[in-house]
mmCIF file of C-alpha atoms and ligand atoms in Angstrom:
data_model
loop_
_atom_site.group_PDB
_atom_site.id
_atom_site.type_symbol
_atom_site.label_atom_id
_atom_site.label_comp_id
_atom_site.label_asym_id
_atom_site.label_seq_id
_atom_site.Cartn_x
_atom_site.Cartn_y
_atom_site.Cartn_z
ATOM 1 C CA UNK A 1 4.442 -11.430 -34.803
ATOM 2 C CA UNK A 2 2.496 -8.102 -34.465
ATOM 3 C CA UNK A 3 2.603 -7.646 -38.070
ATOM 4 C CA UNK A 4 1.103 -11.096 -38.623
ATOM 5 C CA UNK A 5 -1.592 -10.482 -36.069
ATOM 6 C CA UNK A 6 -2.668 -7.078 -37.792
ATOM 7 C CA UNK A 7 -2.807 -8.823 -41.325
ATOM 8 C CA UNK A 8 -5.294 -11.452 -39.749
ATOM 9 C CA UNK A 9 -7.226 -8.529 -38.270
ATOM 10 C CA UNK A 10 -7.531 -6.829 -41.661
ATOM 11 C CA UNK A 11 -8.440 -10.082 -43.428
ATOM 12 C CA UNK A 12 -11.030 -10.831 -40.596
ATOM 13 C CA UNK A 13 -12.738 -7.179 -41.103
ATOM 14 C CA UNK A 14 -13.101 -7.952 -44.895
ATOM 15 C CA UNK A 15 -14.787 -11.184 -44.285
ATOM 16 C CA UNK A 16 -18.855 -11.605 -44.601
ATOM 17 C CA UNK A 17 -20.680 -11.266 -41.412
ATOM 18 C CA UNK A 18 -21.463 -14.928 -41.168
ATOM 19 C CA UNK A 19 -17.944 -16.111 -41.656
ATOM 20 C CA UNK A 20 -16.634 -13.243 -39.035
ATOM 21 C CA UNK A 21 -19.041 -14.620 -36.522
ATOM 22 C CA UNK A 22 -17.745 -18.192 -37.009
ATOM 23 C CA UNK A 23 -14.089 -16.711 -36.698
ATOM 24 C CA UNK A 24 -14.963 -15.252 -33.434
ATOM 25 C CA UNK A 25 -15.537 -18.742 -31.820
ATOM 26 C CA UNK A 26 -13.256 -20.113 -29.277
ATOM 27 C CA UNK A 27 -11.004 -21.483 -32.129
ATOM 28 C CA UNK A 28 -10.284 -17.996 -33.207
ATOM 29 C CA UNK A 29 -9.230 -16.785 -29.727
ATOM 30 C CA UNK A 30 -7.253 -19.952 -29.221
ATOM 31 C CA UNK A 31 -5.193 -19.393 -32.365
ATOM 32 C CA UNK A 32 -4.278 -15.921 -31.164
ATOM 33 C CA UNK A 33 -3.368 -17.431 -27.686
ATOM 34 C CA UNK A 34 -0.905 -19.871 -29.357
ATOM 35 C CA UNK A 35 0.816 -16.889 -30.876
ATOM 36 C CA UNK A 36 1.157 -15.272 -27.502
ATOM 37 C CA UNK A 37 2.436 -18.626 -26.093
ATOM 38 C CA UNK A 38 5.028 -18.381 -28.777
ATOM 39 C CA UNK A 39 6.485 -15.189 -27.363
ATOM 40 C CA UNK A 40 8.285 -17.311 -24.579
ATOM 41 C CA UNK A 41 8.562 -20.696 -26.010
ATOM 42 C CA UNK A 42 12.485 -20.808 -26.371
ATOM 43 C CA UNK A 43 15.133 -19.767 -23.939
ATOM 44 C CA UNK A 44 16.371 -17.259 -26.401
ATOM 45 C CA UNK A 45 12.862 -15.533 -26.693
ATOM 46 C CA UNK A 46 12.438 -15.580 -22.916
ATOM 47 C CA UNK A 47 15.799 -13.683 -22.610
ATOM 48 C CA UNK A 48 14.826 -11.107 -25.277
ATOM 49 C CA UNK A 49 11.388 -10.761 -23.644
ATOM 50 C CA UNK A 50 12.865 -10.261 -20.283
ATOM 51 C CA UNK A 51 15.632 -7.674 -21.332
ATOM 52 C CA UNK A 52 13.047 -5.485 -23.234
ATOM 53 C CA UNK A 53 10.596 -5.512 -20.410
ATOM 54 C CA UNK A 54 13.255 -4.690 -17.858
ATOM 55 C CA UNK A 55 14.185 -1.760 -20.139
ATOM 56 C CA UNK A 56 10.430 -0.665 -20.101
ATOM 57 C CA UNK A 57 9.580 -1.237 -16.460
ATOM 58 C CA UNK A 58 12.888 -0.510 -14.892
ATOM 59 C CA UNK A 59 15.287 1.601 -16.903
ATOM 60 C CA UNK A 60 12.702 3.687 -18.569
ATOM 61 C CA UNK A 61 10.321 4.152 -15.710
ATOM 62 C CA UNK A 62 12.684 4.105 -12.516
ATOM 63 C CA UNK A 63 11.534 3.915 -9.150
ATOM 64 C CA UNK A 64 7.767 3.115 -8.910
ATOM 65 C CA UNK A 65 6.410 3.473 -5.393
ATOM 66 C CA UNK A 66 2.883 2.901 -4.747
ATOM 67 C CA UNK A 67 0.490 5.912 -5.481
ATOM 68 C CA UNK A 68 3.002 7.364 -7.960
ATOM 69 C CA UNK A 69 2.642 8.437 -11.682
ATOM 70 C CA UNK A 70 5.539 6.092 -12.261
ATOM 71 C CA UNK A 71 3.796 3.173 -10.752
ATOM 72 C CA UNK A 72 0.595 3.860 -12.882
ATOM 73 C CA UNK A 73 2.846 3.810 -15.912
ATOM 74 C CA UNK A 74 4.330 0.453 -14.937
ATOM 75 C CA UNK A 75 0.802 -0.985 -14.347
ATOM 76 C CA UNK A 76 -0.284 0.114 -17.841
ATOM 77 C CA UNK A 77 2.866 -1.836 -19.561
ATOM 78 C CA UNK A 78 1.975 -4.917 -17.361
ATOM 79 C CA UNK A 79 -1.762 -4.588 -18.308
ATOM 80 C CA UNK A 80 -0.848 -4.373 -22.157
ATOM 81 C CA UNK A 81 1.638 -7.414 -21.709
ATOM 82 C CA UNK A 82 -1.187 -9.411 -20.103
ATOM 83 C CA UNK A 83 -3.450 -8.520 -22.853
ATOM 84 C CA UNK A 84 -1.233 -10.075 -25.343
ATOM 85 C CA UNK A 85 -2.189 -13.543 -24.032
ATOM 86 C CA UNK A 86 -4.938 -13.548 -21.288
ATOM 87 C CA UNK A 87 -8.582 -13.181 -22.174
ATOM 88 C CA UNK A 88 -9.575 -11.410 -19.209
ATOM 89 C CA UNK A 89 -7.350 -8.577 -17.819
ATOM 90 C CA UNK A 90 -8.663 -5.883 -15.386
ATOM 91 C CA UNK A 91 -7.455 -3.148 -13.043
ATOM 92 C CA UNK A 92 -8.402 -3.630 -9.400
ATOM 93 C CA UNK A 93 -8.148 -0.025 -7.882
ATOM 94 C CA UNK A 94 -8.403 1.403 -4.656
ATOM 95 C CA UNK A 95 -7.275 4.485 -2.644
ATOM 96 C CA UNK A 96 -4.875 4.697 0.289
ATOM 97 C CA UNK A 97 -3.357 7.407 2.543
ATOM 98 C CA UNK A 98 0.009 8.183 1.232
ATOM 99 C CA UNK A 99 2.920 10.144 2.513
ATOM 100 C CA UNK A 100 6.627 10.009 1.521
ATOM 101 C CA UNK A 101 9.692 11.620 2.532
ATOM 102 C CA UNK A 102 10.548 14.657 0.342
ATOM 103 C CA UNK A 103 13.932 15.448 1.696
ATOM 104 C CA UNK A 104 16.404 14.454 4.377
ATOM 105 C CA UNK A 105 19.875 15.074 5.558
ATOM 106 C CA UNK A 106 22.876 12.697 6.310
ATOM 107 C CA UNK A 107 23.174 11.743 10.076
ATOM 108 C CA UNK A 108 25.995 13.999 11.227
ATOM 109 C CA UNK A 109 27.903 12.456 14.201
ATOM 110 C CA UNK A 110 31.016 14.215 15.865
ATOM 111 C CA UNK A 111 31.323 15.993 12.386
ATOM 112 C CA UNK A 112 31.204 12.974 10.161
ATOM 113 C CA UNK A 113 28.514 12.447 7.644
ATOM 114 C CA UNK A 114 26.836 9.087 7.510
ATOM 115 C CA UNK A 115 24.440 8.169 4.784
ATOM 116 C CA UNK A 116 20.862 7.831 6.294
ATOM 117 C CA UNK A 117 17.526 7.219 4.527
ATOM 118 C CA UNK A 118 14.096 7.992 5.978
ATOM 119 C CA UNK A 119 11.258 5.561 6.501
ATOM 120 C CA UNK A 120 8.661 5.437 3.852
ATOM 121 C CA UNK A 121 5.413 6.787 5.488
ATOM 122 C CA UNK A 122 7.401 7.737 8.504
ATOM 123 C CA UNK A 123 7.306 11.039 10.440
ATOM 124 C CA UNK A 124 9.571 13.933 9.911
ATOM 125 C CA UNK A 125 11.884 15.724 12.342
ATOM 126 C CA UNK A 126 11.330 19.338 13.574
ATOM 127 C CA UNK A 127 12.174 21.962 10.934
ATOM 128 C CA UNK A 128 15.585 22.466 12.497
ATOM 129 C CA UNK A 129 16.219 18.635 12.640
ATOM 130 C CA UNK A 130 16.899 16.797 16.002
ATOM 131 C CA UNK A 131 20.092 16.956 17.890
ATOM 132 C CA UNK A 132 21.247 14.882 20.961
ATOM 133 C CA UNK A 133 23.538 12.118 21.909
ATOM 134 C CA UNK A 134 24.119 9.077 19.771
ATOM 135 C CA UNK A 135 23.457 5.743 21.707
ATOM 136 C CA UNK A 136 22.632 2.025 20.949
ATOM 137 C CA UNK A 137 19.226 0.538 20.938
ATOM 138 C CA UNK A 138 18.500 -2.964 20.318
ATOM 139 C CA UNK A 139 19.868 -3.853 16.934
ATOM 140 C CA UNK A 140 19.903 -0.199 15.993
ATOM 141 C CA UNK A 141 20.773 3.313 17.135
ATOM 142 C CA UNK A 142 19.139 6.314 18.570
ATOM 143 C CA UNK A 143 19.533 9.978 19.179
ATOM 144 C CA UNK A 144 18.798 10.843 22.559
ATOM 145 C CA UNK A 145 17.686 14.104 24.156
ATOM 146 C CA UNK A 146 20.561 15.236 26.484
ATOM 147 C CA UNK A 147 18.152 16.436 29.161
ATOM 148 C CA UNK A 148 15.444 13.857 29.549
ATOM 149 C CA UNK A 149 16.967 10.973 27.531
ATOM 150 C CA UNK A 150 13.756 11.053 25.163
ATOM 151 C CA UNK A 151 14.317 9.301 21.849
ATOM 152 C CA UNK A 152 14.411 11.819 19.022
ATOM 153 C CA UNK A 153 15.293 9.612 16.154
ATOM 154 C CA UNK A 154 15.743 5.755 15.404
ATOM 155 C CA UNK A 155 18.199 4.171 13.130
ATOM 156 C CA UNK A 156 17.731 0.758 11.527
ATOM 157 C CA UNK A 157 20.879 -1.196 10.223
ATOM 158 C CA UNK A 158 20.709 -2.843 6.741
ATOM 159 C CA UNK A 159 22.354 -6.246 7.223
ATOM 160 C CA UNK A 160 22.920 -6.681 3.510
ATOM 161 C CA UNK A 161 24.929 -3.536 2.904
ATOM 162 C CA UNK A 162 24.661 0.105 2.455
ATOM 163 C CA UNK A 163 21.947 2.333 3.899
ATOM 164 C CA UNK A 164 18.281 1.592 2.687
ATOM 165 C CA UNK A 165 14.921 3.076 3.830
ATOM 166 C CA UNK A 166 14.508 2.973 7.617
ATOM 167 C CA UNK A 167 12.337 0.271 8.869
ATOM 168 C CA UNK A 168 10.527 -0.523 12.062
ATOM 169 C CA UNK A 169 11.071 1.257 15.260
ATOM 170 C CA UNK A 170 11.186 -1.666 17.694
ATOM 171 C CA UNK A 171 8.820 -0.872 20.711
ATOM 172 C CA UNK A 172 9.304 2.879 20.147
ATOM 173 C CA UNK A 173 6.457 5.129 19.757
ATOM 174 C CA UNK A 174 5.367 5.457 16.209
ATOM 175 C CA UNK A 175 5.729 9.264 16.401
ATOM 176 C CA UNK A 176 9.604 8.917 16.243
ATOM 177 C CA UNK A 177 11.529 9.794 12.995
ATOM 178 C CA UNK A 178 12.994 6.372 11.631
ATOM 179 C CA UNK A 179 16.046 6.338 9.281
ATOM 180 C CA UNK A 180 18.153 3.335 7.853
ATOM 181 C CA UNK A 181 21.969 3.398 7.816
ATOM 182 C CA UNK A 182 24.484 0.781 6.156
ATOM 183 C CA UNK A 183 26.353 -1.876 8.155
ATOM 184 C CA UNK A 184 29.639 -0.398 7.056
ATOM 185 C CA UNK A 185 28.966 2.390 9.344
ATOM 186 C CA UNK A 186 28.370 0.295 12.452
ATOM 187 C CA UNK A 187 32.200 0.629 13.753
ATOM 188 C CA UNK A 188 32.087 4.247 13.524
ATOM 189 C CA UNK A 189 28.823 4.591 15.368
ATOM 190 C CA UNK A 190 29.958 2.195 18.069
ATOM 191 C CA UNK A 191 32.996 4.522 18.734
ATOM 192 C CA UNK A 192 30.765 7.451 18.815
ATOM 193 C CA UNK A 193 28.426 6.029 21.328
ATOM 194 C CA UNK A 194 31.411 5.133 23.483
ATOM 195 C CA UNK A 195 32.525 8.873 23.182
ATOM 196 C CA UNK A 196 28.860 10.051 23.691
ATOM 197 C CA UNK A 197 29.067 12.168 20.757
ATOM 198 C CA UNK A 198 26.592 14.789 19.421
ATOM 199 C CA UNK A 199 24.497 13.698 16.553
ATOM 200 C CA UNK A 200 22.005 15.661 14.200
ATOM 201 C CA UNK A 201 19.705 14.740 11.430
ATOM 202 C CA UNK A 202 16.686 16.046 9.455
ATOM 203 C CA UNK A 203 13.717 14.742 7.373
ATOM 204 C CA UNK A 204 10.731 16.309 6.021
ATOM 205 C CA UNK A 205 7.320 14.506 4.680
ATOM 206 C CA UNK A 206 4.696 15.273 2.438
ATOM 207 C CA UNK A 207 1.401 15.692 4.268
ATOM 208 C CA UNK A 208 -0.947 12.596 4.000
ATOM 209 C CA UNK A 209 -3.001 12.496 0.635
ATOM 210 C CA UNK A 210 -5.196 10.106 -1.151
ATOM 211 C CA UNK A 211 -3.281 8.137 -3.640
ATOM 212 C CA UNK A 212 -4.446 5.505 -6.309
ATOM 213 C CA UNK A 213 -3.614 1.851 -5.641
ATOM 214 C CA UNK A 214 -3.609 -0.334 -8.860
ATOM 215 C CA UNK A 215 -3.452 -4.180 -9.036
ATOM 216 C CA UNK A 216 -3.382 -5.648 -12.544
ATOM 217 C CA UNK A 217 -5.388 -8.909 -12.695
ATOM 218 C CA UNK A 218 -5.060 -11.375 -15.530
ATOM 219 C CA UNK A 219 -7.142 -14.497 -15.674
ATOM 220 C CA UNK A 220 -7.593 -17.630 -17.980
ATOM 221 C CA UNK A 221 -10.813 -19.407 -17.305
ATOM 222 C CA UNK A 222 -10.110 -23.282 -16.879
ATOM 223 C CA UNK A 223 -12.576 -26.099 -17.217
ATOM 224 C CA UNK A 224 -13.384 -25.860 -13.436
ATOM 225 C CA UNK A 225 -13.812 -23.074 -11.135
ATOM 226 C CA UNK A 226 -10.742 -24.368 -8.920
ATOM 227 C CA UNK A 227 -8.180 -21.717 -9.209
ATOM 228 C CA UNK A 228 -4.312 -21.225 -9.257
ATOM 229 C CA UNK A 229 -3.272 -17.739 -8.229
ATOM 230 C CA UNK A 230 0.027 -16.332 -8.840
ATOM 231 C CA UNK A 231 1.092 -13.186 -7.423
ATOM 232 C CA UNK A 232 4.036 -10.836 -7.734
ATOM 233 C CA UNK A 233 4.337 -7.278 -6.375
ATOM 234 C CA UNK A 234 5.065 -4.376 -8.846
ATOM 235 C CA UNK A 235 5.660 -1.430 -6.429
ATOM 236 C CA UNK A 236 9.107 -0.528 -5.301
ATOM 237 C CA UNK A 237 10.551 1.528 -2.479
ATOM 238 C CA UNK A 238 10.629 5.331 -3.402
ATOM 239 C CA UNK A 239 14.530 5.361 -3.945
ATOM 240 C CA UNK A 240 15.000 2.199 -6.161
ATOM 241 C CA UNK A 241 13.927 0.927 -9.436
ATOM 242 C CA UNK A 242 13.458 -2.309 -8.012
ATOM 243 C CA UNK A 243 14.954 -4.700 -10.802
ATOM 244 C CA UNK A 244 15.468 -7.754 -8.587
ATOM 245 C CA UNK A 245 12.847 -6.672 -5.902
ATOM 246 C CA UNK A 246 10.565 -7.285 -7.620
ATOM 247 C CA UNK A 247 10.305 -6.414 -11.291
ATOM 248 C CA UNK A 248 12.034 -9.448 -12.587
ATOM 249 C CA UNK A 249 9.605 -11.656 -10.748
ATOM 250 C CA UNK A 250 6.609 -9.810 -12.245
ATOM 251 C CA UNK A 251 8.275 -10.526 -15.792
ATOM 252 C CA UNK A 252 8.686 -14.322 -14.788
ATOM 253 C CA UNK A 253 5.049 -14.281 -13.742
ATOM 254 C CA UNK A 254 4.009 -12.656 -17.314
ATOM 255 C CA UNK A 255 5.992 -15.305 -19.075
ATOM 256 C CA UNK A 256 4.143 -18.034 -17.205
ATOM 257 C CA UNK A 257 0.939 -16.330 -18.277
ATOM 258 C CA UNK A 258 1.849 -16.492 -21.849
ATOM 259 C CA UNK A 259 3.082 -19.970 -21.729
ATOM 260 C CA UNK A 260 -0.148 -21.132 -19.898
ATOM 261 C CA UNK A 261 -2.324 -19.151 -22.466
ATOM 262 C CA UNK A 262 -1.436 -21.707 -25.094
ATOM 263 C CA UNK A 263 -2.727 -24.743 -23.070
ATOM 264 C CA UNK A 264 -6.210 -25.861 -22.136
ATOM 265 C CA UNK A 265 -6.056 -25.788 -18.354
ATOM 266 C CA UNK A 266 -8.192 -27.492 -15.808
ATOM 267 C CA UNK A 267 -7.827 -24.799 -13.116
ATOM 268 C CA UNK A 268 -8.624 -21.264 -13.719
ATOM 269 C CA UNK A 269 -5.312 -19.212 -13.594
ATOM 270 C CA UNK A 270 -5.114 -15.780 -11.983
ATOM 271 C CA UNK A 271 -2.071 -13.759 -12.478
ATOM 272 C CA UNK A 272 -1.710 -10.611 -10.188
ATOM 273 C CA UNK A 273 0.844 -7.926 -10.403
ATOM 274 C CA UNK A 274 0.080 -6.251 -7.055
ATOM 275 C CA UNK A 275 0.452 -2.685 -5.659
ATOM 276 C CA UNK A 276 1.615 -1.551 -2.233
ATOM 277 C CA UNK A 277 3.438 -4.809 -1.209
ATOM 278 C CA UNK A 278 5.982 -2.323 0.168
ATOM 279 C CA UNK A 279 3.093 -0.725 2.290
ATOM 280 C CA UNK A 280 1.939 -3.608 4.276
ATOM 281 C CA UNK A 281 0.500 -5.656 1.323
ATOM 282 C CA UNK A 282 -2.436 -3.279 0.912
ATOM 283 C CA UNK A 283 -2.990 -4.279 -2.732
ATOM 284 C CA UNK A 284 -3.004 -7.905 -2.189
ATOM 285 C CA UNK A 285 -5.409 -7.266 0.772
ATOM 286 C CA UNK A 286 -7.722 -5.298 -1.379
ATOM 287 C CA UNK A 287 -8.107 -7.970 -3.969
ATOM 288 C CA UNK A 288 -8.471 -10.909 -1.431
ATOM 289 C CA UNK A 289 -11.093 -8.835 0.397
ATOM 290 C CA UNK A 290 -12.928 -8.590 -2.867
ATOM 291 C CA UNK A 291 -12.775 -12.467 -3.283
ATOM 292 C CA UNK A 292 -13.982 -12.896 0.407
ATOM 293 C CA UNK A 293 -16.887 -10.427 -0.230
ATOM 294 C CA UNK A 294 -18.132 -12.214 -3.560
ATOM 295 C CA UNK A 295 -17.692 -15.664 -1.805
ATOM 296 C CA UNK A 296 -15.014 -16.771 -4.513
ATOM 297 C CA UNK A 297 -12.013 -16.925 -2.082
ATOM 298 C CA UNK A 298 -12.510 -20.684 -1.613
ATOM 299 C CA UNK A 299 -12.051 -21.263 -5.336
ATOM 300 C CA UNK A 300 -8.438 -20.535 -4.862
ATOM 301 C CA UNK A 301 -6.687 -23.868 -4.263
ATOM 302 C CA UNK A 302 -3.034 -22.981 -4.860
ATOM 303 C CA UNK A 303 -1.221 -19.524 -3.887
ATOM 304 C CA UNK A 304 2.059 -18.851 -5.360
ATOM 305 C CA UNK A 305 3.878 -15.661 -4.296
ATOM 306 C CA UNK A 306 6.966 -14.495 -6.058
ATOM 307 C CA UNK A 307 9.279 -12.023 -4.195
ATOM 308 C CA UNK A 308 12.851 -11.509 -5.644
ATOM 309 C CA UNK A 309 13.445 -14.701 -7.751
ATOM 310 C CA UNK A 310 16.821 -13.417 -8.978
ATOM 311 C CA UNK A 311 19.119 -13.080 -5.954
ATOM 312 C CA UNK A 312 20.417 -16.309 -7.219
ATOM 313 C CA UNK A 313 19.720 -19.806 -8.818
ATOM 314 C CA UNK A 314 18.553 -21.276 -5.630
ATOM 315 C CA UNK A 315 14.883 -20.929 -5.138
ATOM 316 C CA UNK A 316 14.102 -20.405 -1.471
ATOM 317 C CA UNK A 317 10.608 -21.972 -0.968
ATOM 318 C CA UNK A 318 8.515 -21.382 2.122
ATOM 319 C CA UNK A 319 5.483 -23.420 2.664
ATOM 320 C CA UNK A 320 3.545 -25.497 5.277
ATOM 321 C CA UNK A 321 2.818 -28.130 2.690
ATOM 322 C CA UNK A 322 5.478 -31.046 2.358
ATOM 323 C CA UNK A 323 4.027 -32.078 -0.984
ATOM 324 C CA UNK A 324 4.489 -28.592 -2.294
ATOM 325 C CA UNK A 325 8.254 -28.706 -1.416
ATOM 326 C CA UNK A 326 8.441 -32.350 -2.528
ATOM 327 C CA UNK A 327 7.040 -31.159 -5.949
ATOM 328 C CA UNK A 328 9.610 -28.415 -6.471
ATOM 329 C CA UNK A 329 12.421 -30.740 -5.528
ATOM 330 C CA UNK A 330 11.186 -33.325 -8.020
ATOM 331 C CA UNK A 331 10.920 -30.774 -10.782
ATOM 332 C CA UNK A 332 14.544 -29.796 -10.106
ATOM 333 C CA UNK A 333 15.504 -33.285 -10.537
ATOM 334 C CA UNK A 334 13.294 -34.048 -13.601
ATOM 335 C CA UNK A 335 14.271 -31.067 -15.487
ATOM 336 C CA UNK A 336 17.946 -31.467 -14.655
ATOM 337 C CA UNK A 337 18.147 -27.933 -13.196
ATOM 338 C CA UNK A 338 21.531 -26.982 -11.888
ATOM 339 C CA UNK A 339 20.484 -25.297 -8.558
ATOM 340 C CA UNK A 340 19.860 -26.273 -4.921
ATOM 341 C CA UNK A 341 16.349 -25.061 -3.810
ATOM 342 C CA UNK A 342 16.312 -23.978 -0.293
ATOM 343 C CA UNK A 343 13.268 -25.146 1.972
ATOM 344 C CA UNK A 344 12.319 -23.754 5.182
ATOM 345 C CA UNK A 345 9.479 -24.330 7.573
ATOM 346 C CA UNK A 346 7.896 -20.919 7.673
ATOM 347 C CA UNK A 347 4.456 -20.272 6.148
ATOM 348 C CA UNK A 348 3.923 -19.768 2.523
ATOM 349 C CA UNK A 349 1.225 -17.233 3.586
ATOM 350 C CA UNK A 350 3.608 -14.480 4.036
ATOM 351 C CA UNK A 351 3.540 -10.860 2.681
ATOM 352 C CA UNK A 352 1.674 -10.856 -0.402
ATOM 353 C CA UNK A 353 0.027 -14.213 -0.065
ATOM 354 C CA UNK A 354 -0.922 -13.507 3.620
ATOM 355 C CA UNK A 355 -4.332 -11.935 2.606
ATOM 356 C CA UNK A 356 -5.161 -15.146 0.889
ATOM 357 C CA UNK A 357 -5.034 -17.287 3.900
ATOM 358 C CA UNK A 358 -8.901 -17.637 4.284
ATOM 359 C CA UNK A 359 -8.887 -19.453 1.044
ATOM 360 C CA UNK A 360 -7.324 -22.491 2.843
ATOM 361 C CA UNK A 361 -5.333 -23.201 -0.356
ATOM 362 C CA UNK A 362 -1.655 -24.592 -0.501
ATOM 363 C CA UNK A 363 0.564 -21.516 -0.328
ATOM 364 C CA UNK A 364 4.125 -21.196 -1.458
ATOM 365 C CA UNK A 365 6.339 -18.193 -1.043
ATOM 366 C CA UNK A 366 9.344 -17.997 -3.176
ATOM 367 C CA UNK A 367 12.524 -15.925 -2.763
ATOM 368 C CA UNK A 368 15.984 -16.833 -3.931
ATOM 369 C CA UNK A 369 19.675 -17.094 -2.904
ATOM 370 C CA UNK A 370 23.007 -17.816 -4.518
ATOM 371 C CA UNK A 371 24.591 -14.729 -6.083
ATOM 372 C CA UNK A 372 24.341 -12.833 -2.498
ATOM 373 C CA UNK A 373 27.413 -10.934 -3.001
ATOM 374 C CA UNK A 374 26.366 -9.401 -6.226
ATOM 375 C CA UNK A 375 22.604 -9.187 -5.556
ATOM 376 C CA UNK A 376 21.831 -8.581 -1.894
ATOM 377 C CA UNK A 377 23.742 -5.386 -1.491
ATOM 378 C CA UNK A 378 21.518 -3.714 -4.243
ATOM 379 C CA UNK A 379 18.372 -4.642 -2.111
ATOM 380 C CA UNK A 380 16.361 -1.272 -1.869
ATOM 381 C CA UNK A 381 19.219 0.543 -3.207
ATOM 382 C CA UNK A 382 19.236 3.023 -6.108
ATOM 383 C CA UNK A 383 21.464 0.654 -7.911
ATOM 384 C CA UNK A 384 19.009 -2.238 -8.166
ATOM 385 C CA UNK A 385 19.106 -1.742 -11.823
ATOM 386 C CA UNK A 386 18.341 -3.705 -14.911
ATOM 387 C CA UNK A 387 21.859 -4.871 -15.414
ATOM 388 C CA UNK A 388 21.951 -6.471 -11.992
ATOM 389 C CA UNK A 389 19.466 -9.092 -12.902
ATOM 390 C CA UNK A 390 21.096 -12.560 -13.482
ATOM 391 C CA UNK A 391 19.272 -13.727 -16.437
ATOM 392 C CA UNK A 392 19.872 -17.486 -15.557
ATOM 393 C CA UNK A 393 17.734 -16.904 -12.415
ATOM 394 C CA UNK A 394 14.797 -15.721 -14.599
ATOM 395 C CA UNK A 395 15.119 -18.788 -16.766
ATOM 396 C CA UNK A 396 15.526 -21.150 -13.766
ATOM 397 C CA UNK A 397 12.285 -19.607 -12.055
ATOM 398 C CA UNK A 398 10.396 -19.688 -15.620
ATOM 399 C CA UNK A 399 11.206 -23.543 -16.049
ATOM 400 C CA UNK A 400 10.506 -24.587 -12.624
ATOM 401 C CA UNK A 401 7.255 -22.638 -12.043
ATOM 402 C CA UNK A 402 5.869 -23.527 -15.604
ATOM 403 C CA UNK A 403 6.299 -27.100 -14.721
ATOM 404 C CA UNK A 404 4.965 -26.458 -11.340
ATOM 405 C CA UNK A 405 1.734 -24.924 -12.686
ATOM 406 C CA UNK A 406 1.428 -27.787 -15.267
ATOM 407 C CA UNK A 407 1.617 -30.325 -12.510
ATOM 408 C CA UNK A 408 -0.587 -28.985 -9.979
ATOM 409 C CA UNK A 409 -3.156 -28.296 -12.878
ATOM 410 C CA UNK A 410 -3.673 -31.962 -13.410
ATOM 411 C CA UNK A 411 -3.849 -33.001 -9.883
HETATM 412 ZN ZN1 ZN B 501 9.908 -7.524 -2.613
#
């Protein structure tokens, strides 16, 4: 296909000025877009497309946390992919305060080593680490100072499996170092708590520095200003290549963009590969704030947020709009899709779609379930690798949302 495109360009250059001008008209562009839409017009091609992008974005690049060179590389790949079919592709850049853990130890309790992973953008321990008595606190554990019972470190537990980066610290002061531990270590820790055993851990962080945030925005103008916005975060946690969370969803979004580029759409379609989702949605906030500032936020009539579409074939849809859920349900029936979508009552304005709430659009947040045993334990782990992505889930997500976009476009 590339060769074909090049040949056409070469012929174009040879043409006389007048004819070349004519060829620059929308018909010419439309012809190119049909080619891009052809990229993903069969299940076989979609599978090849997915596999090749998983290699580029997951296997070759590895973890791509917000602010890193690896993230910038991934953003470039996505930019180039969008360019294949979308007339309008831009970077939306910003700066943010970044700091990441640079080293950490295991948690050592009563002489036993337990895997523990520090929080992103957390605080480090003192240079010697912190030492005290292990105790329970809410759903997690803490190391307490023996003398005055001050909390020296907090441990969150990953309910899905082994240790992932620590998160939250409940009502604790934010100056406490936070780590994540795996659920398999709970019995050992509970015994240690009973026996009031000594615990020690250490972590070190980079100082705060300005880092680049990069959203990639692709757009196809429709007949009207009314807009459908699709967003999927491209960034990962620092210690995972993030195949399922959330690179495979970004790939689904790119395929939806290619497919839509071959159609004439009523709505303007906006596709966003967002940065900093793992850092409190800063990328999505940055873009949404721009849309508020230029008074175009209310053009957005539909928001579709993809986060981890490949944990199983059953899409997990959150929306406050019953008609949104009815439509997803109907599409499954009409397309004969062998999966059972899950619907819940929580708001579609969650995580990366939250910043778009001022639009008043119909919002949908999509996650998934079904292959939980295989997929959930790799969540935020180093082994969330390309081979862990169930390709049937990519196909189901593509089919359902391609149809969803077509149907809401004509409404
Ligand atoms: Zn995610």
